[in-house]
Amino acid sequence: MSNTKELCICGIGPGHPDYILPAVHLEVKAADLLVGARRQLETFQSYAKTDLLFTGKLEQLEQDLDNRDEEKIVVLVSGDTGFHSLRRFLQQAITDRTIRCIPGISSFQYLYAKLGLGYENAFKASLHGTTTQFVSKLNEYESVFLLTDRQNNWKTIAGMLAKSGHSQATMHIGNRLSYPDEQIITATAEQLLQLEFSFSLCAVIIEGVTTQPIQHA
Ligand SMILES: C[S@@+](CC[C@H](N)C(=O)[O-])C[C@H]1O[C@@H](n2cnc3c(N)ncnc32)[C@H](O)[C@@H]1O
């Protein structure tokens, strides 16, 4: 027997409202409860929905959702639902609701598109709260895409590349992608180790070799 209550996980893209699919707006409009991080809830505040703030604590989220009676819950996640989002956790933790996903534009799709690159032969991984052995993948793939966090950031990546003999590898660093203050920097790992930027929300593509640092428009 299928559950009548549902939980819909919606990918809301890299951040700017222009990159949210209309299908996500329809789900939010129909929601009885909207769940998300502060900036995600703010994006949909015009719908004036009852909301629940996700503070990053998974156990708390599970408890909060356990106690809800609403028929239709919508959980907002950044980027796409299928790439390092809350999807896996929710599918395991929430067993009394039908779970659906609506896709969003991932930070990797956005950054590859902005640079005019393809990701058919790319290795994609996350350093966001986790580690991954990405250096060996440089020999197997045309490019490597990495999510980052404050600790495992672009400078850590540049350091790891230099240490493993890849100081001439090109890094494209995308900060606050899709927002008005978006910045994309292209330089070698070696060049980047000499530079300082305080990037907050950042994704990285590593590929080939470059000669001069480029600041993209
Ligand atoms: C929990 S992961 C979510 C990834 C998301 N599901 C996706 O498809 O892009 C969060 C990480 O995504 C990346 N990210 C998300 N939005 C971004 C943006 N607007 N600019 C740069 N990186 C972003 C950052 O590396 C951030 O630490």
PDB file of C-alpha atoms and ligand atoms in Angstrom:
ATOM      1  CA  MET A   1       0.000   0.000   0.000  1.00  0.00           C
ATOM      2  CA  SER A   2       1.458   3.388  -0.934  1.00  0.00           C
ATOM      3  CA  ASN A   3       1.720   6.227   1.607  1.00  0.00           C
ATOM      4  CA  THR A   4      -0.669   9.107   1.065  1.00  0.00           C
ATOM      5  CA  LYS A   5       1.637  11.548   2.810  1.00  0.00           C
ATOM      6  CA  GLU A   6       4.522  12.704   0.714  1.00  0.00           C
ATOM      7  CA  LEU A   7       7.900  14.335   0.948  1.00  0.00           C
ATOM      8  CA  CYS A   8       9.204  16.006  -2.188  1.00  0.00           C
ATOM      9  CA  ILE A   9      12.904  16.873  -2.394  1.00  0.00           C
ATOM     10  CA  CYS A  10      13.467  19.832  -4.721  1.00  0.00           C
ATOM     11  CA  GLY A  11      16.826  20.890  -6.183  1.00  0.00           C
ATOM     12  CA  ILE A  12      16.883  24.685  -6.313  1.00  0.00           C
ATOM     13  CA  GLY A  13      20.027  25.230  -8.367  1.00  0.00           C
ATOM     14  CA  PRO A  14      23.192  27.127  -7.456  1.00  0.00           C
ATOM     15  CA  GLY A  15      21.422  30.029  -5.732  1.00  0.00           C
ATOM     16  CA  HIS A  16      20.014  32.676  -8.068  1.00  0.00           C
ATOM     17  CA  PRO A  17      16.206  32.449  -8.489  1.00  0.00           C
ATOM     18  CA  ASP A  18      16.549  32.477 -12.314  1.00  0.00           C
ATOM     19  CA  TYR A  19      18.039  28.970 -12.090  1.00  0.00           C
ATOM     20  CA  ILE A  20      15.075  27.405 -10.288  1.00  0.00           C
ATOM     21  CA  LEU A  21      12.876  25.174 -12.475  1.00  0.00           C
ATOM     22  CA  PRO A  22       9.158  26.078 -12.753  1.00  0.00           C
ATOM     23  CA  ALA A  23       8.372  22.526 -11.546  1.00  0.00           C
ATOM     24  CA  VAL A  24       9.994  23.409  -8.215  1.00  0.00           C
ATOM     25  CA  HIS A  25       7.784  26.496  -7.867  1.00  0.00           C
ATOM     26  CA  LEU A  26       4.699  24.314  -8.443  1.00  0.00           C
ATOM     27  CA  GLU A  27       5.797  21.912  -5.682  1.00  0.00           C
ATOM     28  CA  VAL A  28       6.496  24.772  -3.263  1.00  0.00           C
ATOM     29  CA  LYS A  29       3.115  26.377  -4.034  1.00  0.00           C
ATOM     30  CA  ALA A  30       1.363  23.107  -3.175  1.00  0.00           C
ATOM     31  CA  ALA A  31       3.436  22.417  -0.028  1.00  0.00           C
ATOM     32  CA  ASP A  32       1.930  22.291   3.469  1.00  0.00           C
ATOM     33  CA  LEU A  33       5.390  22.600   5.015  1.00  0.00           C
ATOM     34  CA  LEU A  34       8.609  23.931   3.510  1.00  0.00           C
ATOM     35  CA  VAL A  35      11.957  22.740   4.886  1.00  0.00           C
ATOM     36  CA  GLY A  36      15.341  24.277   4.097  1.00  0.00           C
ATOM     37  CA  ALA A  37      18.368  26.285   5.165  1.00  0.00           C
ATOM     38  CA  ARG A  38      17.791  29.978   5.867  1.00  0.00           C
ATOM     39  CA  ARG A  39      18.842  31.313   2.440  1.00  0.00           C
ATOM     40  CA  GLN A  40      16.761  28.611   0.708  1.00  0.00           C
ATOM     41  CA  LEU A  41      13.612  29.461   2.691  1.00  0.00           C
ATOM     42  CA  GLU A  42      14.171  33.150   1.989  1.00  0.00           C
ATOM     43  CA  THR A  43      14.114  32.456  -1.760  1.00  0.00           C
ATOM     44  CA  PHE A  44      10.497  31.247  -1.464  1.00  0.00           C
ATOM     45  CA  GLN A  45       9.257  33.655   1.215  1.00  0.00           C
ATOM     46  CA  SER A  46       6.680  35.207  -1.159  1.00  0.00           C
ATOM     47  CA  TYR A  47       4.666  31.937  -0.923  1.00  0.00           C
ATOM     48  CA  ALA A  48       4.285  32.559   2.855  1.00  0.00           C
ATOM     49  CA  LYS A  49       4.487  28.849   3.685  1.00  0.00           C
ATOM     50  CA  THR A  50       4.770  27.324   7.130  1.00  0.00           C
ATOM     51  CA  ASP A  51       8.446  26.490   7.331  1.00  0.00           C
ATOM     52  CA  LEU A  52      10.999  24.484   9.239  1.00  0.00           C
ATOM     53  CA  LEU A  53      14.604  25.638   9.382  1.00  0.00           C
ATOM     54  CA  PHE A  54      17.264  22.986   8.629  1.00  0.00           C
ATOM     55  CA  THR A  55      20.341  23.905  10.665  1.00  0.00           C
ATOM     56  CA  GLY A  56      22.603  21.185   9.265  1.00  0.00           C
ATOM     57  CA  LYS A  57      21.888  18.653  12.067  1.00  0.00           C
ATOM     58  CA  LEU A  58      20.581  15.474  10.443  1.00  0.00           C
ATOM     59  CA  GLU A  59      19.318  13.801  13.650  1.00  0.00           C
ATOM     60  CA  GLN A  60      17.357  16.918  14.526  1.00  0.00           C
ATOM     61  CA  LEU A  61      15.849  17.019  11.042  1.00  0.00           C
ATOM     62  CA  GLU A  62      14.753  13.376  11.315  1.00  0.00           C
ATOM     63  CA  GLN A  63      13.084  14.047  14.700  1.00  0.00           C
ATOM     64  CA  ASP A  64      11.406  17.209  13.447  1.00  0.00           C
ATOM     65  CA  LEU A  65      10.007  15.457  10.377  1.00  0.00           C
ATOM     66  CA  ASP A  66       8.834  12.454  12.439  1.00  0.00           C
ATOM     67  CA  ASN A  67       6.483  14.703  14.376  1.00  0.00           C
ATOM     68  CA  ARG A  68       4.836  16.420  11.427  1.00  0.00           C
ATOM     69  CA  ASP A  69       1.271  15.734  10.283  1.00  0.00           C
ATOM     70  CA  GLU A  70       1.287  17.762   7.071  1.00  0.00           C
ATOM     71  CA  GLU A  71       0.250  15.853   3.938  1.00  0.00           C
ATOM     72  CA  LYS A  72       2.863  17.396   1.666  1.00  0.00           C
ATOM     73  CA  ILE A  73       6.330  18.354   2.843  1.00  0.00           C
ATOM     74  CA  VAL A  74       8.804  19.966   0.443  1.00  0.00           C
ATOM     75  CA  VAL A  75      12.518  19.842   1.321  1.00  0.00           C
ATOM     76  CA  LEU A  76      14.733  22.338  -0.515  1.00  0.00           C
ATOM     77  CA  VAL A  77      18.300  21.325  -1.372  1.00  0.00           C
ATOM     78  CA  SER A  78      20.973  23.309  -3.183  1.00  0.00           C
ATOM     79  CA  GLY A  79      21.958  22.338  -6.734  1.00  0.00           C
ATOM     80  CA  ASP A  80      20.565  18.982  -7.843  1.00  0.00           C
ATOM     81  CA  THR A  81      18.964  16.287  -5.685  1.00  0.00           C
ATOM     82  CA  GLY A  82      21.222  13.591  -7.192  1.00  0.00           C
ATOM     83  CA  PHE A  83      24.613  15.088  -6.355  1.00  0.00           C
ATOM     84  CA  HIS A  84      25.637  15.127  -2.676  1.00  0.00           C
ATOM     85  CA  SER A  85      22.312  16.405  -1.354  1.00  0.00           C
ATOM     86  CA  LEU A  86      20.087  15.381   1.576  1.00  0.00           C
ATOM     87  CA  ARG A  87      18.344  12.896  -0.741  1.00  0.00           C
ATOM     88  CA  ARG A  88      20.167   9.755   0.423  1.00  0.00           C
ATOM     89  CA  PHE A  89      19.681  10.595   4.101  1.00  0.00           C
ATOM     90  CA  LEU A  90      15.970  11.384   3.690  1.00  0.00           C
ATOM     91  CA  GLN A  91      15.299   8.219   1.672  1.00  0.00           C
ATOM     92  CA  GLN A  92      16.789   6.144   4.496  1.00  0.00           C
ATOM     93  CA  ALA A  93      15.359   8.116   7.439  1.00  0.00           C
ATOM     94  CA  ILE A  94      11.795   8.806   6.263  1.00  0.00           C
ATOM     95  CA  THR A  95       9.938   5.551   5.740  1.00  0.00           C
ATOM     96  CA  ASP A  96       6.322   6.627   6.312  1.00  0.00           C
ATOM     97  CA  ARG A  97       6.024   8.956   3.324  1.00  0.00           C
ATOM     98  CA  THR A  98       6.213   8.600  -0.445  1.00  0.00           C
ATOM     99  CA  ILE A  99       9.417  10.360  -1.501  1.00  0.00           C
ATOM    100  CA  ARG A 100       9.772  12.146  -4.823  1.00  0.00           C
ATOM    101  CA  CYS A 101      12.610  14.254  -6.290  1.00  0.00           C
ATOM    102  CA  ILE A 102      12.488  17.269  -8.607  1.00  0.00           C
ATOM    103  CA  PRO A 103      15.874  17.983 -10.216  1.00  0.00           C
ATOM    104  CA  GLY A 104      17.803  21.244 -10.047  1.00  0.00           C
ATOM    105  CA  ILE A 105      20.834  22.675 -11.814  1.00  0.00           C
ATOM    106  CA  SER A 106      23.913  21.391 -10.050  1.00  0.00           C
ATOM    107  CA  SER A 107      26.909  23.596  -9.258  1.00  0.00           C
ATOM    108  CA  PHE A 108      28.906  21.298 -11.578  1.00  0.00           C
ATOM    109  CA  GLN A 109      26.527  21.805 -14.522  1.00  0.00           C
ATOM    110  CA  TYR A 110      26.579  25.552 -13.954  1.00  0.00           C
ATOM    111  CA  LEU A 111      30.379  25.866 -13.716  1.00  0.00           C
ATOM    112  CA  TYR A 112      31.069  23.611 -16.747  1.00  0.00           C
ATOM    113  CA  ALA A 113      28.542  25.634 -18.781  1.00  0.00           C
ATOM    114  CA  LYS A 114      30.004  28.984 -17.720  1.00  0.00           C
ATOM    115  CA  LEU A 115      33.438  27.828 -18.887  1.00  0.00           C
ATOM    116  CA  GLY A 116      32.088  26.320 -22.122  1.00  0.00           C
ATOM    117  CA  LEU A 117      33.330  22.875 -21.058  1.00  0.00           C
ATOM    118  CA  GLY A 118      31.655  19.454 -21.161  1.00  0.00           C
ATOM    119  CA  TYR A 119      31.542  16.839 -18.407  1.00  0.00           C
ATOM    120  CA  GLU A 120      31.173  13.667 -20.491  1.00  0.00           C
ATOM    121  CA  ASN A 121      34.584  12.506 -19.293  1.00  0.00           C
ATOM    122  CA  ALA A 122      34.750  14.161 -15.890  1.00  0.00           C
ATOM    123  CA  PHE A 123      35.290  12.659 -12.436  1.00  0.00           C
ATOM    124  CA  LYS A 124      32.970  14.335  -9.919  1.00  0.00           C
ATOM    125  CA  ALA A 125      33.405  14.155  -6.160  1.00  0.00           C
ATOM    126  CA  SER A 126      32.948  16.035  -2.923  1.00  0.00           C
ATOM    127  CA  LEU A 127      35.398  17.367  -0.362  1.00  0.00           C
ATOM    128  CA  HIS A 128      32.440  18.926   1.500  1.00  0.00           C
ATOM    129  CA  GLY A 129      32.766  17.411   4.979  1.00  0.00           C
ATOM    130  CA  THR A 130      34.562  14.400   3.530  1.00  0.00           C
ATOM    131  CA  THR A 131      37.762  13.381   1.755  1.00  0.00           C
ATOM    132  CA  THR A 132      38.351  11.782  -1.619  1.00  0.00           C
ATOM    133  CA  GLN A 133      41.443  10.660  -3.496  1.00  0.00           C
ATOM    134  CA  PHE A 134      41.066  12.848  -6.550  1.00  0.00           C
ATOM    135  CA  VAL A 135      44.719  13.274  -7.631  1.00  0.00           C
ATOM    136  CA  SER A 136      44.996   9.820  -9.254  1.00  0.00           C
ATOM    137  CA  LYS A 137      41.816  10.570 -11.244  1.00  0.00           C
ATOM    138  CA  LEU A 138      43.649  13.312 -13.179  1.00  0.00           C
ATOM    139  CA  ASN A 139      45.321  10.617 -15.266  1.00  0.00           C
ATOM    140  CA  GLU A 140      42.068   8.788 -15.983  1.00  0.00           C
ATOM    141  CA  TYR A 141      39.689  11.657 -16.735  1.00  0.00           C
ATOM    142  CA  GLU A 142      39.708  14.839 -18.835  1.00  0.00           C
ATOM    143  CA  SER A 143      38.762  16.876 -15.792  1.00  0.00           C
ATOM    144  CA  VAL A 144      37.972  16.534 -12.092  1.00  0.00           C
ATOM    145  CA  PHE A 145      35.132  18.452 -10.426  1.00  0.00           C
ATOM    146  CA  LEU A 146      35.182  18.977  -6.645  1.00  0.00           C
ATOM    147  CA  LEU A 147      32.731  20.418  -4.136  1.00  0.00           C
ATOM    148  CA  THR A 148      34.588  22.104  -1.295  1.00  0.00           C
ATOM    149  CA  ASP A 149      34.041  23.332   2.247  1.00  0.00           C
ATOM    150  CA  ARG A 150      35.824  25.805   4.528  1.00  0.00           C
ATOM    151  CA  GLN A 151      38.530  23.311   5.506  1.00  0.00           C
ATOM    152  CA  ASN A 152      38.899  21.387   2.250  1.00  0.00           C
ATOM    153  CA  ASN A 153      38.993  24.525   0.132  1.00  0.00           C
ATOM    154  CA  TRP A 154      40.550  25.631  -3.178  1.00  0.00           C
ATOM    155  CA  LYS A 155      43.895  26.288  -1.482  1.00  0.00           C
ATOM    156  CA  THR A 156      43.990  22.791   0.037  1.00  0.00           C
ATOM    157  CA  ILE A 157      43.339  21.418  -3.453  1.00  0.00           C
ATOM    158  CA  ALA A 158      46.117  23.573  -4.996  1.00  0.00           C
ATOM    159  CA  GLY A 159      48.490  22.357  -2.250  1.00  0.00           C
ATOM    160  CA  MET A 160      47.625  18.708  -2.883  1.00  0.00           C
ATOM    161  CA  LEU A 161      48.180  19.153  -6.625  1.00  0.00           C
ATOM    162  CA  ALA A 162      51.567  20.833  -6.121  1.00  0.00           C
ATOM    163  CA  LYS A 163      52.659  18.159  -3.636  1.00  0.00           C
ATOM    164  CA  SER A 164      51.821  15.372  -6.074  1.00  0.00           C
ATOM    165  CA  GLY A 165      53.760  16.886  -8.991  1.00  0.00           C
ATOM    166  CA  HIS A 166      50.745  18.560 -10.658  1.00  0.00           C
ATOM    167  CA  SER A 167      51.662  22.175  -9.944  1.00  0.00           C
ATOM    168  CA  GLN A 168      50.957  23.085 -13.615  1.00  0.00           C
ATOM    169  CA  ALA A 169      47.437  21.641 -13.582  1.00  0.00           C
ATOM    170  CA  THR A 170      44.766  24.247 -14.371  1.00  0.00           C
ATOM    171  CA  MET A 171      42.214  25.002 -11.676  1.00  0.00           C
ATOM    172  CA  HIS A 172      38.932  26.839 -12.351  1.00  0.00           C
ATOM    173  CA  ILE A 173      37.508  28.120  -9.073  1.00  0.00           C
ATOM    174  CA  GLY A 174      33.848  29.187  -9.020  1.00  0.00           C
ATOM    175  CA  ASN A 175      32.743  31.250  -6.029  1.00  0.00           C
ATOM    176  CA  ARG A 176      29.095  32.133  -5.291  1.00  0.00           C
ATOM    177  CA  LEU A 177      28.079  30.817  -8.688  1.00  0.00           C
ATOM    178  CA  SER A 178      24.987  32.447 -10.246  1.00  0.00           C
ATOM    179  CA  TYR A 179      24.855  35.247  -7.641  1.00  0.00           C
ATOM    180  CA  PRO A 180      25.498  38.867  -8.729  1.00  0.00           C
ATOM    181  CA  ASP A 181      28.922  38.771  -7.031  1.00  0.00           C
ATOM    182  CA  GLU A 182      29.950  35.470  -8.709  1.00  0.00           C
ATOM    183  CA  GLN A 183      33.692  35.091  -9.326  1.00  0.00           C
ATOM    184  CA  ILE A 184      35.446  32.508 -11.508  1.00  0.00           C
ATOM    185  CA  ILE A 185      39.247  32.373 -11.441  1.00  0.00           C
ATOM    186  CA  THR A 186      41.417  30.186 -13.707  1.00  0.00           C
ATOM    187  CA  ALA A 187      45.099  29.633 -12.844  1.00  0.00           C
ATOM    188  CA  THR A 188      47.610  26.864 -12.266  1.00  0.00           C
ATOM    189  CA  ALA A 189      47.858  25.267  -8.847  1.00  0.00           C
ATOM    190  CA  GLU A 190      51.310  26.850  -8.505  1.00  0.00           C
ATOM    191  CA  GLN A 191      49.999  30.341  -9.286  1.00  0.00           C
ATOM    192  CA  LEU A 192      47.061  29.921  -6.931  1.00  0.00           C
ATOM    193  CA  LEU A 193      49.322  29.034  -4.024  1.00  0.00           C
ATOM    194  CA  GLN A 194      50.699  32.604  -4.282  1.00  0.00           C
ATOM    195  CA  LEU A 195      47.221  34.207  -4.199  1.00  0.00           C
ATOM    196  CA  GLU A 196      44.708  35.009  -1.440  1.00  0.00           C
ATOM    197  CA  PHE A 197      40.912  35.064  -1.872  1.00  0.00           C
ATOM    198  CA  SER A 198      38.363  34.570   0.855  1.00  0.00           C
ATOM    199  CA  PHE A 199      35.938  32.440  -1.153  1.00  0.00           C
ATOM    200  CA  SER A 200      32.891  31.238   0.764  1.00  0.00           C
ATOM    201  CA  LEU A 201      30.773  28.995  -1.495  1.00  0.00           C
ATOM    202  CA  CYS A 202      33.124  27.395  -3.882  1.00  0.00           C
ATOM    203  CA  ALA A 203      33.441  24.610  -6.485  1.00  0.00           C
ATOM    204  CA  VAL A 204      36.551  23.614  -8.461  1.00  0.00           C
ATOM    205  CA  ILE A 205      37.331  22.059 -11.842  1.00  0.00           C
ATOM    206  CA  ILE A 206      40.870  20.746 -12.463  1.00  0.00           C
ATOM    207  CA  GLU A 207      42.153  20.128 -15.988  1.00  0.00           C
ATOM    208  CA  GLY A 208      45.269  20.382 -18.249  1.00  0.00           C
ATOM    209  CA  VAL A 209      47.853  23.142 -18.112  1.00  0.00           C
ATOM    210  CA  THR A 210      47.551  26.943 -18.344  1.00  0.00           C
ATOM    211  CA  THR A 211      50.139  29.739 -18.607  1.00  0.00           C
ATOM    212  CA  GLN A 212      48.484  32.965 -17.357  1.00  0.00           C
ATOM    213  CA  PRO A 213      45.859  33.483 -14.611  1.00  0.00           C
ATOM    214  CA  ILE A 214      42.476  34.474 -16.133  1.00  0.00           C
ATOM    215  CA  GLN A 215      39.755  36.478 -14.394  1.00  0.00           C
ATOM    216  CA  HIS A 216      36.465  35.570 -16.172  1.00  0.00           C
ATOM    217  CA  ALA A 217      33.888  38.295 -16.882  1.00  0.00           C
TER     218      ALA A 217
HETATM  219  C1  LIG B   1      26.101  20.000   0.171  1.00  0.00           C
HETATM  220  S1  LIG B   1      26.906  20.360  -1.321  1.00  0.00           S
HETATM  221  C2  LIG B   1      25.537  20.412  -2.380  1.00  0.00           C
HETATM  222  C3  LIG B   1      25.848  20.178  -3.835  1.00  0.00           C
HETATM  223  C4  LIG B   1      24.592  20.336  -4.703  1.00  0.00           C
HETATM  224  N1  LIG B   1      23.651  19.273  -4.502  1.00  0.00           N
HETATM  225  C5  LIG B   1      24.907  20.471  -6.193  1.00  0.00           C
HETATM  226  O1  LIG B   1      24.350  19.724  -7.004  1.00  0.00           O
HETATM  227  O2  LIG B   1      25.688  21.383  -6.555  1.00  0.00           O
HETATM  228  C6  LIG B   1      27.341  22.041  -1.095  1.00  0.00           C
HETATM  229  C7  LIG B   1      28.536  22.437  -1.944  1.00  0.00           C
HETATM  230  O3  LIG B   1      28.104  22.702  -3.283  1.00  0.00           O
HETATM  231  C8  LIG B   1      28.916  23.710  -3.857  1.00  0.00           C
HETATM  232  N2  LIG B   1      28.028  24.845  -4.219  1.00  0.00           N
HETATM  233  C9  LIG B   1      26.696  24.918  -4.058  1.00  0.00           C
HETATM  234  N3  LIG B   1      26.221  26.099  -4.525  1.00  0.00           N
HETATM  235  C10 LIG B   1      27.294  26.774  -5.004  1.00  0.00           C
HETATM  236  C11 LIG B   1      27.475  28.062  -5.609  1.00  0.00           C
HETATM  237  N4  LIG B   1      26.446  28.876  -5.815  1.00  0.00           N
HETATM  238  N5  LIG B   1      28.723  28.431  -5.952  1.00  0.00           N
HETATM  239  C12 LIG B   1      29.785  27.607  -5.755  1.00  0.00           C
HETATM  240  N6  LIG B   1      29.670  26.387  -5.186  1.00  0.00           N
HETATM  241  C13 LIG B   1      28.442  25.977  -4.813  1.00  0.00           C
HETATM  242  C14 LIG B   1      29.951  24.114  -2.792  1.00  0.00           C
HETATM  243  O4  LIG B   1      31.107  23.334  -2.991  1.00  0.00           O
HETATM  244  C15 LIG B   1      29.215  23.714  -1.515  1.00  0.00           C
HETATM  245  O5  LIG B   1      30.099  23.532  -0.439  1.00  0.00           O
END
